[in-house]
Short mmCIF file of C-alpha atoms (C1' of nucleotides) in Angstrom, two decimals:
data_model
loop_
_atom_site.label_atom_id
_atom_site.label_comp_id
_atom_site.label_asym_id
_atom_site.label_seq_id
_atom_site.Cartn_x
_atom_site.Cartn_y
_atom_site.Cartn_z
CA MET A 1 -9.08 46.79 -13.87
CA SER A 2 -10.99 45.59 -16.79
CA TYR A 3 -12.91 42.80 -15.09
CA SER A 4 -15.76 42.68 -12.88
CA GLY A 5 -16.95 40.00 -10.37
CA HIS A 6 -17.09 39.04 -6.75
CA LYS A 7 -13.78 39.37 -4.88
CA PHE A 8 -12.33 37.15 -2.03
CA LEU A 9 -9.97 37.05 0.65
CA ILE A 10 -7.15 34.78 0.01
CA ALA A 11 -5.26 33.14 2.78
CA VAL A 12 -1.83 31.62 2.53
CA ASP A 13 -1.24 28.64 4.99
CA CYS A 14 1.96 26.90 5.40
CA VAL A 15 2.34 23.23 6.38
CA ILE A 16 5.81 23.12 7.82
CA PHE A 17 7.21 19.75 8.67
CA GLY A 18 10.34 19.51 10.90
CA PHE A 19 12.85 16.85 11.46
CA ASP A 20 15.11 16.87 14.57
CA GLY A 21 17.09 13.71 13.75
CA ALA A 22 14.59 11.42 15.32
CA GLN A 23 11.06 12.58 14.92
CA LEU A 24 8.91 14.02 12.21
CA GLN A 25 7.25 17.18 13.64
CA LEU A 26 4.85 19.87 12.53
CA LEU A 27 4.97 23.51 13.37
CA LEU A 28 1.87 25.14 14.66
CA VAL A 29 0.88 28.42 16.03
CA LYS A 30 -1.66 29.75 18.49
CA ARG A 31 -4.31 31.58 16.44
CA ASP A 32 -4.65 35.19 17.66
CA VAL A 33 -8.04 36.20 15.99
CA GLU A 34 -11.52 35.15 16.38
CA PRO A 35 -13.10 32.81 15.60
CA GLU A 36 -11.28 29.94 17.35
CA LYS A 37 -8.86 32.27 18.89
CA GLY A 38 -6.33 30.36 20.96
CA ALA A 39 -6.76 27.28 19.11
CA TRP A 40 -3.77 25.71 17.15
CA SER A 41 -3.65 26.14 13.51
CA LEU A 42 -1.14 26.24 10.64
CA MET A 43 0.64 29.54 10.28
CA GLY A 44 -1.12 31.65 7.77
CA GLY A 45 -1.92 35.10 6.63
CA PHE A 46 -3.75 36.98 3.92
CA LEU A 47 -2.39 37.71 0.59
CA LYS A 48 -1.77 41.33 0.06
CA GLU A 49 -2.39 43.72 -2.88
CA GLY A 50 0.30 43.44 -5.43
CA GLU A 51 1.95 40.43 -3.78
CA ASP A 52 2.86 37.21 -5.52
CA LEU A 53 1.40 34.15 -3.94
CA ASP A 54 4.75 32.42 -3.18
CA THR A 55 6.14 35.62 -1.97
CA ALA A 56 3.27 35.74 0.42
CA ALA A 57 4.00 32.22 1.68
CA ALA A 58 7.63 33.14 2.26
CA ARG A 59 6.40 36.25 4.29
CA VAL A 60 4.10 34.28 6.25
CA LEU A 61 6.76 31.62 7.08
CA GLN A 62 9.37 34.28 7.89
CA SER A 63 7.20 36.30 10.13
CA SER A 64 6.01 33.34 12.22
CA THR A 65 9.34 31.62 12.45
CA GLY A 66 12.22 33.91 11.43
CA LEU A 67 13.06 31.24 8.79
CA ASP A 68 14.14 32.65 5.60
CA ASN A 69 15.09 31.31 2.20
CA ILE A 70 13.00 28.11 2.59
CA TYR A 71 11.61 26.70 -0.70
CA MET A 72 8.17 25.73 -0.34
CA ASP A 73 6.00 23.76 -2.70
CA GLN A 74 2.53 24.45 -3.47
CA LEU A 75 0.14 21.92 -2.09
CA ARG A 76 -3.50 22.88 -3.18
CA VAL A 77 -6.18 25.37 -2.80
CA TYR A 78 -8.99 24.79 -0.24
CA GLY A 79 -11.99 26.60 -1.63
CA LYS A 80 -15.16 25.30 -0.09
CA ASN A 81 -17.65 27.94 0.72
CA ASN A 82 -18.07 27.20 4.39
CA ARG A 83 -14.55 26.03 5.26
CA ASP A 84 -13.73 29.00 7.44
CA SER A 85 -16.36 29.84 10.07
CA GLY A 86 -15.08 33.36 10.22
CA GLY A 87 -16.07 34.14 6.49
CA ARG A 88 -15.37 33.22 3.08
CA VAL A 89 -11.67 32.67 2.64
CA ILE A 90 -9.94 30.76 -0.18
CA SER A 91 -6.89 29.06 1.31
CA SER A 92 -3.84 28.49 -0.90
CA THR A 93 -1.41 26.19 0.81
CA PHE A 94 2.33 25.60 0.76
CA PHE A 95 4.46 23.04 2.42
CA ALA A 96 8.04 22.44 3.28
CA LEU A 97 10.30 20.31 5.39
CA ILE A 98 12.91 21.84 7.60
CA ASN A 99 15.41 21.18 10.13
CA SER A 100 13.55 21.67 13.44
CA LYS A 101 16.57 21.34 15.72
CA LYS A 102 18.60 24.27 14.59
CA LYS A 103 16.14 27.03 15.63
CA LYS A 104 14.14 25.58 18.41
CA GLN A 105 14.78 28.33 21.04
CA GLN A 106 14.15 31.17 18.64
CA LEU A 107 10.68 29.85 17.70
CA SER A 108 9.35 29.31 21.14
CA ASP A 109 10.68 32.59 22.52
CA GLN A 110 9.99 35.11 19.71
CA PHE A 111 6.85 33.72 18.18
CA GLU A 112 3.92 31.67 19.56
CA ALA A 113 5.04 28.81 17.43
CA SER A 114 5.81 25.21 18.60
CA TRP A 115 6.82 21.88 17.22
CA PHE A 116 4.35 18.87 17.73
CA ALA A 117 5.24 15.38 17.08
CA ILE A 118 3.39 14.30 14.00
CA SER A 119 1.80 11.34 15.92
CA GLU A 120 0.61 13.74 18.62
CA LEU A 121 -1.21 16.59 17.01
CA PRO A 122 -3.60 18.68 18.71
CA LYS A 123 -7.05 19.42 17.25
CA LEU A 124 -6.60 22.11 14.49
CA ILE A 125 -8.93 24.71 13.22
CA PHE A 126 -11.19 24.35 10.22
CA ASP A 127 -9.68 21.99 7.48
CA HIS A 128 -6.18 22.34 8.61
CA THR A 129 -6.08 18.74 9.75
CA LYS A 130 -6.92 17.58 6.24
CA MET A 131 -4.34 20.06 4.85
CA VAL A 132 -1.72 18.44 7.05
CA SER A 133 -2.65 14.94 5.79
CA ASP A 134 -2.62 15.96 2.26
CA ALA A 135 0.70 17.59 2.55
CA ARG A 136 2.13 14.52 4.26
CA GLU A 137 1.01 12.32 1.40
CA ARG A 138 2.69 14.71 -0.97
CA LEU A 139 5.76 14.63 0.92
CA LYS A 140 5.96 10.89 0.68
CA GLU A 141 5.23 10.79 -2.95
CA GLN A 142 8.16 13.22 -3.40
CA ALA A 143 10.46 11.31 -1.22
CA ALA A 144 9.63 8.16 -3.11
CA ILE A 145 10.93 9.64 -6.32
CA LYS A 146 14.08 11.63 -5.23
CA PRO A 147 15.95 12.20 -1.97
CA ILE A 148 14.24 14.93 -0.14
CA GLY A 149 15.84 17.23 2.20
CA PHE A 150 17.12 20.25 0.46
CA ASN A 151 15.90 22.39 3.14
CA LEU A 152 15.57 20.13 6.02
CA LEU A 153 18.92 18.73 6.86
CA PRO A 154 22.06 20.80 7.33
CA LYS A 155 23.78 21.44 4.16
CA LYS A 156 25.68 18.44 4.79
CA PHE A 157 24.43 15.38 6.51
CA THR A 158 25.08 11.63 7.07
CA LEU A 159 23.32 8.76 5.46
CA PRO A 160 22.02 7.59 9.00
CA GLN A 161 20.48 11.05 9.47
CA LEU A 162 18.81 10.84 6.12
CA GLN A 163 17.52 7.33 6.92
CA ARG A 164 16.00 8.46 10.20
CA LEU A 165 14.31 11.05 8.30
CA TYR A 166 12.75 8.63 5.80
CA GLU A 167 11.86 6.26 8.75
CA ALA A 168 9.98 9.07 10.42
CA LEU A 169 8.15 10.02 7.29
CA PHE A 170 7.06 6.53 6.31
CA ASN A 171 6.58 5.35 9.60
CA ASN A 172 8.63 2.36 8.98
CA THR A 173 12.15 0.91 9.30
CA PHE A 174 14.51 0.14 6.50
CA ASP A 175 17.50 -1.82 6.00
CA LYS A 176 20.65 0.39 6.06
CA ARG A 177 22.39 -1.34 3.42
CA ASN A 178 19.46 -1.10 0.96
CA PHE A 179 18.76 2.38 1.94
CA SER A 180 22.24 3.51 1.24
CA LYS A 181 22.39 1.60 -2.15
CA ARG A 182 19.16 3.32 -3.21
CA MET A 183 20.01 6.78 -2.18
CA LEU A 184 23.40 6.64 -3.78
CA ALA A 185 21.85 5.08 -6.89
CA THR A 186 20.00 8.35 -7.44
CA GLY A 187 23.06 10.01 -8.28
CA ALA A 188 21.92 13.13 -6.21
CA LEU A 189 24.29 12.82 -3.30
CA TYR A 190 28.00 13.16 -3.17
CA LYS A 191 30.25 12.17 -0.49
CA GLN A 192 32.59 14.50 1.57
CA GLU A 193 35.90 13.59 3.06
CA GLU A 194 34.79 14.97 6.39
CA LYS A 195 33.01 12.77 8.90
CA ASP A 196 30.41 13.53 11.73
CA LYS A 197 31.66 12.17 14.91
CA SER A 198 28.80 13.55 17.02
CA ALA A 199 26.80 10.47 17.13
CA SER A 200 29.46 7.73 17.14
CA LYS A 201 33.03 7.06 17.88
CA LYS A 202 33.73 5.90 14.34
CA GLY A 203 32.06 8.76 12.66
CA ALA A 204 29.74 8.87 9.60
CA TYR A 205 30.62 10.47 6.39
CA TYR A 206 28.95 13.57 5.55
CA TYR A 207 27.06 13.88 2.20
CA LYS A 208 25.72 16.90 0.18
CA PHE A 209 23.05 17.14 -2.27
CA ILE A 210 23.99 17.77 -5.80
CA PRO A 211 22.39 21.12 -6.67
CA ASN A 212 20.24 20.10 -9.71
CA PRO A 213 20.57 16.45 -10.17
CA VAL A 214 19.36 14.83 -13.26
CA ILE A 215 16.84 12.44 -11.99
CA GLY A 216 16.01 9.81 -14.54
CA ASP A 217 12.63 10.83 -16.08
CA PHE A 218 9.83 8.62 -14.97
CA LYS A 219 8.54 6.57 -17.77
CA PHE A 220 5.67 4.32 -18.70
CA LEU A 221 6.77 0.81 -20.01
CA MET B 1 -17.14 38.50 8.22
CA SER B 2 -14.72 39.08 10.90
CA TYR B 3 -11.54 39.33 8.77
CA SER B 4 -10.10 42.28 7.01
CA GLY B 5 -7.73 42.51 4.06
CA HIS B 6 -7.48 43.02 0.37
CA LYS B 7 -9.79 40.94 -1.71
CA PHE B 8 -9.10 39.37 -5.16
CA LEU B 9 -10.77 38.08 -8.19
CA ILE B 10 -10.53 34.46 -8.48
CA ALA B 11 -10.59 32.73 -11.91
CA VAL B 12 -11.21 29.13 -12.57
CA ASP B 13 -9.60 27.88 -15.61
CA CYS B 14 -10.04 24.40 -17.05
CA VAL B 15 -7.37 22.38 -18.90
CA ILE B 16 -9.53 19.93 -20.83
CA PHE B 17 -7.62 17.25 -22.58
CA GLY B 18 -9.52 15.12 -25.22
CA PHE B 19 -8.96 11.92 -26.93
CA ASP B 20 -10.68 10.81 -30.15
CA GLY B 21 -9.16 7.36 -30.43
CA ALA B 22 -6.09 8.45 -32.16
CA GLN B 23 -4.78 11.85 -31.06
CA LEU B 24 -4.39 13.76 -27.81
CA GLN B 25 -6.17 17.11 -27.98
CA LEU B 26 -6.89 20.17 -26.04
CA LEU B 27 -10.20 22.27 -25.87
CA LEU B 28 -9.80 25.90 -26.24
CA VAL B 29 -12.04 28.78 -26.65
CA LYS B 30 -11.99 32.23 -28.21
CA ARG B 31 -11.70 34.79 -25.54
CA ASP B 32 -14.59 37.31 -25.57
CA VAL B 33 -13.31 40.07 -23.30
CA GLU B 34 -10.48 42.46 -23.41
CA PRO B 35 -7.58 42.35 -23.14
CA GLU B 36 -6.56 39.82 -25.73
CA LYS B 37 -10.12 39.45 -26.95
CA GLY B 38 -10.33 37.02 -29.81
CA ALA B 39 -7.14 35.01 -28.77
CA TRP B 40 -7.24 31.37 -27.82
CA SER B 41 -7.43 30.44 -24.09
CA LEU B 42 -8.40 27.97 -21.77
CA MET B 43 -11.98 28.07 -20.75
CA GLY B 44 -12.36 30.10 -17.65
CA GLY B 45 -14.75 32.07 -15.34
CA PHE B 46 -14.70 33.92 -12.17
CA LEU B 47 -15.58 32.25 -8.84
CA LYS B 48 -18.97 33.51 -7.64
CA GLU B 49 -19.98 34.65 -4.19
CA GLY B 50 -21.04 31.55 -2.15
CA GLU B 51 -19.77 29.08 -4.71
CA ASP B 52 -17.33 26.23 -4.02
CA LEU B 53 -14.31 26.15 -6.11
CA ASP B 54 -15.01 22.81 -7.69
CA THR B 55 -18.49 23.69 -8.25
CA ALA B 56 -17.29 26.77 -10.21
CA ALA B 57 -14.90 24.58 -12.21
CA ALA B 58 -17.90 22.28 -13.18
CA ARG B 59 -20.11 25.21 -14.08
CA VAL B 60 -17.38 26.80 -16.30
CA LEU B 61 -16.84 23.49 -18.03
CA GLN B 62 -20.51 22.94 -18.44
CA SER B 63 -21.26 26.47 -19.86
CA SER B 64 -18.61 26.13 -22.44
CA THR B 65 -19.04 22.69 -23.54
CA GLY B 66 -22.28 21.24 -22.26
CA LEU B 67 -20.36 18.62 -20.65
CA ASP B 68 -21.73 17.55 -17.35
CA ASN B 69 -20.63 15.20 -14.59
CA ILE B 70 -16.88 15.29 -15.47
CA TYR B 71 -14.66 14.68 -12.56
CA MET B 72 -11.86 17.32 -12.64
CA ASP B 73 -8.68 17.28 -10.41
CA GLN B 74 -7.15 20.35 -9.15
CA LEU B 75 -3.93 21.41 -10.93
CA ARG B 76 -2.38 24.30 -9.03
CA VAL B 77 -2.79 28.01 -8.51
CA TYR B 78 -1.28 30.71 -10.51
CA GLY B 79 -0.91 33.69 -8.45
CA LYS B 80 1.83 35.98 -9.82
CA ASN B 81 0.94 39.47 -9.49
CA ASN B 82 1.27 40.37 -13.02
CA ARG B 83 0.07 37.19 -14.71
CA ASP B 84 -3.11 38.67 -16.21
CA SER B 85 -2.61 41.89 -18.09
CA GLY B 86 -6.16 42.82 -17.51
CA GLY B 87 -5.79 43.09 -13.78
CA ARG B 88 -4.96 41.13 -10.65
CA VAL B 89 -6.44 37.67 -10.87
CA ILE B 90 -5.61 34.55 -9.07
CA SER B 91 -6.30 31.55 -11.16
CA SER B 92 -7.18 28.21 -9.73
CA THR B 93 -6.94 25.56 -12.44
CA PHE B 94 -8.47 22.20 -12.85
CA PHE B 95 -7.95 19.52 -15.52
CA ALA B 96 -9.61 16.48 -16.96
CA LEU B 97 -9.30 14.13 -19.71
CA ILE B 98 -12.53 13.30 -21.78
CA ASN B 99 -13.64 11.41 -24.97
CA SER B 100 -13.41 14.21 -27.54
CA LYS B 101 -15.26 12.21 -30.20
CA LYS B 102 -18.70 12.06 -28.78
CA LYS B 103 -19.55 15.64 -28.46
CA LYS B 104 -17.80 17.13 -31.41
CA GLN B 105 -20.57 18.83 -33.27
CA GLN B 106 -22.14 20.12 -30.12
CA LEU B 107 -19.05 22.03 -29.17
CA SER B 108 -18.22 23.76 -32.49
CA ASP B 109 -21.78 24.86 -32.95
CA GLN B 110 -23.16 25.94 -29.57
CA PHE B 111 -20.09 27.38 -28.18
CA GLU B 112 -16.84 28.94 -29.51
CA ALA B 113 -14.89 26.03 -28.41
CA SER B 114 -12.66 23.77 -30.50
CA TRP B 115 -10.36 20.98 -30.15
CA PHE B 116 -6.63 21.28 -31.20
CA ALA B 117 -4.14 18.61 -31.52
CA ILE B 118 -1.77 18.84 -28.54
CA SER B 119 1.05 19.04 -30.94
CA GLU B 120 -0.23 22.04 -32.85
CA LEU B 121 -1.43 24.36 -30.17
CA PRO B 122 -1.92 28.07 -30.97
CA LYS B 123 -0.50 30.84 -28.92
CA LEU B 124 -2.42 31.19 -25.78
CA ILE B 125 -3.09 34.06 -23.57
CA PHE B 126 -1.08 34.96 -20.42
CA ASP B 127 0.43 31.90 -18.57
CA HIS B 128 -2.08 29.40 -20.22
CA THR B 129 0.69 27.63 -22.12
CA LYS B 130 2.43 26.86 -18.94
CA MET B 131 -0.82 25.66 -17.36
CA VAL B 132 -1.27 23.25 -20.18
CA SER B 133 2.16 21.84 -19.94
CA ASP B 134 1.93 21.51 -16.11
CA ALA B 135 -1.38 19.67 -16.63
CA ARG B 136 0.18 17.27 -19.11
CA GLU B 137 2.87 16.44 -16.75
CA ARG B 138 0.34 15.61 -14.00
CA LEU B 139 -1.70 13.56 -16.38
CA LYS B 140 1.39 11.44 -17.26
CA GLU B 141 2.12 10.97 -13.53
CA GLN B 142 -1.21 9.86 -12.84
CA ALA B 143 -1.44 7.57 -15.66
CA ALA B 144 1.79 5.89 -14.65
CA ILE B 145 0.27 5.04 -11.37
CA LYS B 146 -3.23 3.78 -12.35
CA PRO B 147 -5.20 3.39 -15.41
CA ILE B 148 -6.61 6.77 -16.22
CA GLY B 149 -9.75 7.20 -18.46
CA PHE B 150 -12.67 7.29 -15.83
CA ASN B 151 -13.98 10.22 -17.85
CA LEU B 152 -12.26 9.95 -21.07
CA LEU B 153 -13.27 6.90 -22.88
CA PRO B 154 -16.83 5.61 -23.13
CA LYS B 155 -17.93 3.81 -20.11
CA LYS B 156 -16.78 0.62 -21.85
CA PHE B 157 -13.74 0.55 -24.01
CA THR B 158 -11.40 -1.85 -25.51
CA LEU B 159 -7.64 -2.45 -24.57
CA PRO B 160 -6.48 -1.16 -28.04
CA GLN B 161 -8.32 2.00 -27.51
CA LEU B 162 -6.74 2.38 -24.09
CA GLN B 163 -3.50 1.67 -25.51
CA ARG B 164 -3.85 4.38 -28.21
CA LEU B 165 -4.70 6.83 -25.44
CA TYR B 166 -1.55 6.01 -23.57
CA GLU B 167 0.61 6.13 -26.57
CA ALA B 168 -0.79 9.59 -27.52
CA LEU B 169 -0.13 10.73 -23.93
CA PHE B 170 3.42 9.58 -23.64
CA ASN B 171 4.15 10.22 -27.28
CA ASN B 172 5.53 6.66 -27.55
CA THR B 173 4.41 3.24 -28.68
CA PHE B 174 4.20 0.05 -26.50
CA ASP B 175 4.13 -3.46 -26.94
CA LYS B 176 0.57 -4.62 -26.80
CA ARG B 177 1.40 -7.86 -24.74
CA ASN B 178 3.06 -5.93 -22.10
CA PHE B 179 0.62 -3.09 -22.20
CA SER B 180 -2.18 -5.69 -21.66
CA LYS B 181 -0.45 -7.38 -18.77
CA ARG B 182 0.26 -4.27 -17.11
CA MET B 183 -3.07 -2.87 -17.31
CA LEU B 184 -4.86 -5.96 -16.18
CA ALA B 185 -2.37 -6.46 -13.33
CA THR B 186 -3.61 -3.24 -11.79
CA GLY B 187 -6.91 -5.04 -11.08
CA ALA B 188 -8.82 -1.91 -12.09
CA LEU B 189 -10.35 -3.28 -15.21
CA TYR B 190 -12.83 -5.97 -15.77
CA LYS B 191 -13.68 -7.69 -19.04
CA GLN B 192 -17.15 -7.72 -20.54
CA GLU B 193 -18.63 -10.49 -22.56
CA GLU B 194 -19.34 -8.14 -25.34
CA LYS B 195 -17.10 -7.26 -28.13
CA ASP B 196 -16.53 -4.08 -30.26
CA LYS B 197 -16.44 -4.88 -33.81
CA SER B 198 -16.25 -1.50 -35.23
CA ALA B 199 -12.56 -1.58 -35.70
CA SER B 200 -11.77 -5.04 -36.76
CA LYS B 201 -13.50 -8.19 -38.04
CA LYS B 202 -12.44 -10.29 -35.10
CA GLY B 203 -13.59 -7.65 -32.59
CA ALA B 204 -11.99 -6.64 -29.30
CA TYR B 205 -13.45 -7.19 -25.91
CA TYR B 206 -14.87 -4.44 -23.91
CA TYR B 207 -13.56 -3.52 -20.62
CA LYS B 208 -14.83 -1.33 -17.71
CA PHE B 209 -13.24 0.43 -14.99
CA ILE B 210 -13.81 -1.08 -11.56
CA PRO B 211 -15.42 1.96 -9.70
CA ASN B 212 -12.97 2.18 -6.83
CA PRO B 213 -10.29 -0.21 -7.44
CA VAL B 214 -7.85 -0.89 -4.50
CA ILE B 215 -4.57 0.36 -6.02
CA GLY B 216 -1.64 -1.05 -4.14
CA ASP B 217 -0.34 1.72 -2.04
CA PHE B 218 3.11 2.85 -3.20
CA LYS B 219 5.74 2.15 -0.74
CA PHE B 220 9.39 3.10 -0.22
CA LEU B 221 11.69 0.08 0.24
"C1'" DC C 1 -9.74 -17.09 -48.72
"C1'" DC C 2 -7.25 -13.40 -47.25
"C1'" DA C 3 -6.40 -9.01 -45.05
"C1'" DA C 4 -6.70 -6.65 -40.77
"C1'" DA C 5 -6.83 -6.35 -36.07
"C1'" DA C 6 -6.89 -8.99 -31.61
"C1'" DG C 7 -5.23 -12.16 -28.35
"C1'" DT C 8 -1.77 -14.71 -25.90
"C1'" DG C 9 3.50 -16.89 -23.19
"C1'" DT C 10 8.39 -17.30 -22.52
"C1'" DT C 11 13.00 -15.86 -21.90
"C1'" DC C 12 16.22 -12.69 -20.32
"C1'" DA C 13 18.05 -8.86 -17.79
"C1'" DT C 14 17.47 -5.86 -14.19
"C1'" DG C 15 16.31 -4.27 -9.77
"C1'" DC C 16 14.69 -5.14 -5.04
"C1'" DT C 17 14.73 -7.79 -0.77
"C1'" DA C 18 16.65 -10.17 2.76
"C1'" DC C 19 20.35 -10.96 5.42
"C1'" DA C 20 25.38 -10.72 9.03
"C1'" DC C 21 29.84 -9.45 9.78
"C1'" DC C 22 33.88 -6.40 10.23
"C1'" DC C 23 35.58 -1.59 11.25
"C1'" DA C 24 36.91 2.46 13.91
"C1'" DT C 25 37.05 5.04 17.92
"C1'" DG C 26 36.25 7.21 22.46
"C1'" DA C 27 35.79 6.16 26.90
"C1'" DT D 1 39.07 -3.59 25.70
"C1'" DC D 2 34.68 -3.11 24.83
"C1'" DA D 3 30.32 -0.87 23.53
"C1'" DT D 4 28.55 1.89 20.11
"C1'" DG D 5 27.21 3.18 15.78
"C1'" DG D 6 29.02 3.01 10.69
"C1'" DG D 7 30.07 0.67 6.72
"C1'" DT D 8 29.89 -2.92 3.03
"C1'" DG D 9 28.52 -7.64 -0.52
"C1'" DT D 10 25.77 -11.48 -2.14
"C1'" DA D 11 22.16 -14.79 -3.45
"C1'" DG D 12 17.34 -15.50 -4.38
"C1'" DC D 13 13.21 -13.51 -6.07
"C1'" DA D 14 10.09 -10.57 -8.57
"C1'" DT D 15 9.23 -7.33 -11.80
"C1'" DG D 16 9.63 -5.18 -16.37
"C1'" DA D 17 11.39 -5.64 -21.47
"C1'" DA D 18 11.84 -7.91 -25.71
"C1'" DC D 19 9.99 -10.68 -28.95
"C1'" DA D 20 6.25 -13.85 -32.98
"C1'" DC D 21 2.62 -16.51 -34.02
"C1'" DT D 22 -2.28 -17.94 -34.07
"C1'" DT D 23 -7.23 -16.68 -34.15
"C1'" DT D 24 -11.34 -14.58 -35.96
"C1'" DT D 25 -14.35 -12.97 -39.46
"C1'" DG D 26 -16.20 -9.45 -42.76
"C1'" DG D 27 -15.57 -8.48 -47.38
#
DNA sequence: CCAAAAGTGTTCATGCTACACCCATGA
DNA sequence: TCATGGGTGTAGCATGAACACTTTTGG
């Protein structure tokens, strides 16, 4: 090591949004260390020697939830000197949106993690509430540009499902004709032959995301 | 301190874009430590004990350029294990866009910092080239939403100046009638009585940014 | 008086919003 | 057969793009 300087603990905190087909949710864990032991918090852990940041995020998520292979985006760093009352910690945050229905039992049983409706969050430790609202803003921004959901719905999903997700996210309702036009216009979805008959008699067509859609580059004027 | 874990050096690197009225530029410094001593790099420094991250960014900028009171946005964290060949360093990056004309002499003399045209950057150390291109993307995104330039042009500026900035940023040319309509439609500018006659006989009206404009919230459908 | 930059309006095309009816099926 | 959710088209409106001439004034 050729540098010198003060060194810091680096936390990796994950803001995991979930969607169960109806409601937008957030995954929280009961904190098991002092200070604030027993309070609700985002799942987090410390970066280890020799570990990449994004690897650490994946590890934290995996160890609290059993979830694997979830792509997380970086949110931002929270670096105020006094943000953690237990000592100086720089927190690097990541976020993702996943399907909260699939693994429900697994979570509650194996780990002390639970889903909360986004509108009824408990008090969180430190600046975690701010992290959540920042993450939610980012999610909305992303959703407005391209269809989100690569990790959040089953591999295949129906337009009504996708619409419910958007409505939960934006806390709003949309006209289904316009919604469908807009989603299909992105060119990022393709229709399957198969239908999902679990929610209606008629059945709704499944769609899949096109792996790497060419989204029209945003431009100015 | 109630936590235990491995600790890391945290670098704060600043991506400073400049605009001189014609060209988009980037501020670089000659690195004065090994490894890669003498190579061009973003200006950076290490986070100090007890220092806020954004305070550190401001300090780094101030000490390399004499520039003070520049608002910088956070870009992202670069945390790959092997990103810095001198040892494990997590880099937290910030970016800003400033007026590069005003302080030209000051820079080159007092500090080993110089402006480079964005299209003719030298090879940079480590992952700094990636940082620059990420920052440029973010700047474009921001510029597409609201008029940028709070720190980059003089407090007052003319529409033609603002347009040259956008043209440099997007590497494109725009119709001045549409440009002016669009900028004024944001409601973030207000016109001064005074004109700038330095660039033409007729003179162009000065504008100022409205401190905290209410930008229409983006919405989906 | 003329060169050089600044300012300004209209038309057209495109995309977004609002809105209502028929379809398919399991119970 | 009917209740439930799924699917589809159009007309009006707003926003963005293209485009050219007049104004001002220092030299």
